[in-house]
Short mmCIF file of C-alpha atoms in Angstrom, two decimals:
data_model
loop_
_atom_site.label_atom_id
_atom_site.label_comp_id
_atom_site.label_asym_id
_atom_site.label_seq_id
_atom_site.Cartn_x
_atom_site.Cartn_y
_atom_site.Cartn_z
CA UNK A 16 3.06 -15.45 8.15
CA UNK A 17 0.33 -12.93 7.68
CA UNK A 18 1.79 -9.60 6.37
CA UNK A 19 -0.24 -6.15 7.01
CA UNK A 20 -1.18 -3.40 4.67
CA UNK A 21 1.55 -1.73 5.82
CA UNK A 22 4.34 -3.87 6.19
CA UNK A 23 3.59 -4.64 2.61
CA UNK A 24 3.39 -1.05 1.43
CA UNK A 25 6.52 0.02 3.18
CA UNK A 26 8.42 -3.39 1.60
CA UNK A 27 7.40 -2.43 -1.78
CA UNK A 28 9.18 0.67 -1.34
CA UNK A 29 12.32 -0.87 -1.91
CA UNK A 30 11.75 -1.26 -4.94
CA UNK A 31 12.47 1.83 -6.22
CA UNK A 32 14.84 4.31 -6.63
CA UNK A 33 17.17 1.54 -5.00
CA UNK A 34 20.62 1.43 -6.40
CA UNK A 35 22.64 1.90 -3.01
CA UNK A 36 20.61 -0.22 -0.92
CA UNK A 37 20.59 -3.36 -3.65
CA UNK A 38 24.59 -2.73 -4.66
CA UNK A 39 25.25 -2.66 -0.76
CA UNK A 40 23.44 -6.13 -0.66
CA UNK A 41 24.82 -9.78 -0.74
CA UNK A 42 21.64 -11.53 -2.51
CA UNK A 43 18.44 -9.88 -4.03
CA UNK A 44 15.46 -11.33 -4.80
CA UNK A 45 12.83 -10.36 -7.37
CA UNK A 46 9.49 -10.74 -5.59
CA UNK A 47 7.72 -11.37 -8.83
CA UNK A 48 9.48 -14.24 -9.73
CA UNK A 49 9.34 -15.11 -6.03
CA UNK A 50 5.74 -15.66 -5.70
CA UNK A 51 5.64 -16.90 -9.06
CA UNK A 52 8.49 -19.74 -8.22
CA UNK A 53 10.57 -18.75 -11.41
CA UNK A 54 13.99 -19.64 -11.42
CA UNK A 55 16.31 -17.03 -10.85
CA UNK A 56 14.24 -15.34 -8.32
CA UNK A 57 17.41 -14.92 -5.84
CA UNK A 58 20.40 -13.47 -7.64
CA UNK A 59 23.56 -11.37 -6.62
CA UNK A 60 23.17 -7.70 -7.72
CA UNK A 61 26.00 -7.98 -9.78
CA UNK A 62 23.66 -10.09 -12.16
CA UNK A 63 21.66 -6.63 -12.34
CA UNK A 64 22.38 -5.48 -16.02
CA UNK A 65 19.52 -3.11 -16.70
CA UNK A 66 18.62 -0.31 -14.79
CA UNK A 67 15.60 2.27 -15.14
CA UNK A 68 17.67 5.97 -14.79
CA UNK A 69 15.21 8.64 -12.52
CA UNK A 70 16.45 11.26 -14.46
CA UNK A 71 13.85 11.15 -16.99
CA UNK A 72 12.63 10.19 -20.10
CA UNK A 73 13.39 10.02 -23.77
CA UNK A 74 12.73 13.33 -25.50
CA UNK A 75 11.59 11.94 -28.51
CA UNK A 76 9.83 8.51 -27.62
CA UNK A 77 9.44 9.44 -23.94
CA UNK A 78 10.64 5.82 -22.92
CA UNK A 79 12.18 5.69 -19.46
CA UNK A 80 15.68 5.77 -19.66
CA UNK A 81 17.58 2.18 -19.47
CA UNK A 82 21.19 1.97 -18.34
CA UNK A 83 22.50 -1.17 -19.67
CA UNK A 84 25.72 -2.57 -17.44
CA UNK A 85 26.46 -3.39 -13.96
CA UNK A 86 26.40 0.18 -12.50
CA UNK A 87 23.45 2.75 -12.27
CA UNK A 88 23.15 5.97 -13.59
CA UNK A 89 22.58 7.27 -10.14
CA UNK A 90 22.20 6.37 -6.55
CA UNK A 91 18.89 6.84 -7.63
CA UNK A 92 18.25 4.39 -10.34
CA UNK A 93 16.15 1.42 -9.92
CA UNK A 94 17.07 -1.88 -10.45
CA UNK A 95 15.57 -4.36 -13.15
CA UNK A 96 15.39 -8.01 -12.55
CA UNK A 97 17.92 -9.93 -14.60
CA UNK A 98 15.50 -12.66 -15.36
CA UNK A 99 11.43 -11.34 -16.01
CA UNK A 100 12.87 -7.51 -16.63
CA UNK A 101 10.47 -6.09 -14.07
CA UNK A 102 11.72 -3.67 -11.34
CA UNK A 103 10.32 -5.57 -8.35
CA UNK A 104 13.83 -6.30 -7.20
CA UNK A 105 14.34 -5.95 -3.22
CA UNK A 106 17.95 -6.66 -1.96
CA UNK A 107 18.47 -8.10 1.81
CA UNK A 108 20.42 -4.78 2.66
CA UNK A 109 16.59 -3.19 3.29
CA UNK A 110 16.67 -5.39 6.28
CA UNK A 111 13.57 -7.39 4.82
CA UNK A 112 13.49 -10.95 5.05
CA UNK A 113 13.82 -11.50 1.32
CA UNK A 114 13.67 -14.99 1.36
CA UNK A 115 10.24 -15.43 3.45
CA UNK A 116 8.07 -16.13 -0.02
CA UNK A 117 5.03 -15.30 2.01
CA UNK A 118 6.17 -11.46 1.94
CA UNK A 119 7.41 -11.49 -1.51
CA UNK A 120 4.20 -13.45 -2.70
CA UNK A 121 2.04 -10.86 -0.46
CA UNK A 122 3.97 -8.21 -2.42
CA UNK A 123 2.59 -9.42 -5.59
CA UNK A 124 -0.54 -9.95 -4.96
CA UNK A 125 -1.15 -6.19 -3.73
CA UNK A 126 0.73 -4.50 -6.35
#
């Protein structure tokens, strides 16, 4: 399928600040690792062990924030993938079709 501008703009969207949307999903998929047919590209979020925390940075070193565990920070936080440690993670409670690689692969390629 060919996938517009802004269809893939507005997917790529869910990739951040999206710790309700992936927790209230049943599979994820990390659309890096998609298009790059890694294994572990599909994963439950519960796999999700590292998160980047919107409320800032590191005073000091002014590093993002990681929360390390199962649960966010925030409803805000954004989700890292478990396997490449990028936060490209979409979950299939966004109402994409996370498992068409021609969207995740489009994805990629623009960003």
């Amino acid at each position: 399928m060919t996938w517009t501008e802004a269809q893939i703009v507005q997917a790529h969207e869910h990739c951040f600040e999206n710790a309700q949307e992936v927790q209230a999903s049943a599979q994820c998929a990390c659309y890096f690792c998609a298009a790059n047919e890694l294994p572990g590209a599909y994963f439950e979020p519960g796999a999700i062990t590292e998160w980047l925390n919107p409320a800032g940075r590191d005073a000091k070193t002014g590093a993002e924030i990681l929360r390390s565990g199962s649960k966010p920070l925030s409803d805000r936080a954004t989700a890292i993938c478990p396997n490449c440690t990028f936060d490209m993670v979409i979950g299939d409670a966004s109402g994409l079709p996370i498992t068409d690689r021609s969207l995740l692969s489009a994805i990629n390629e623009r960003f």
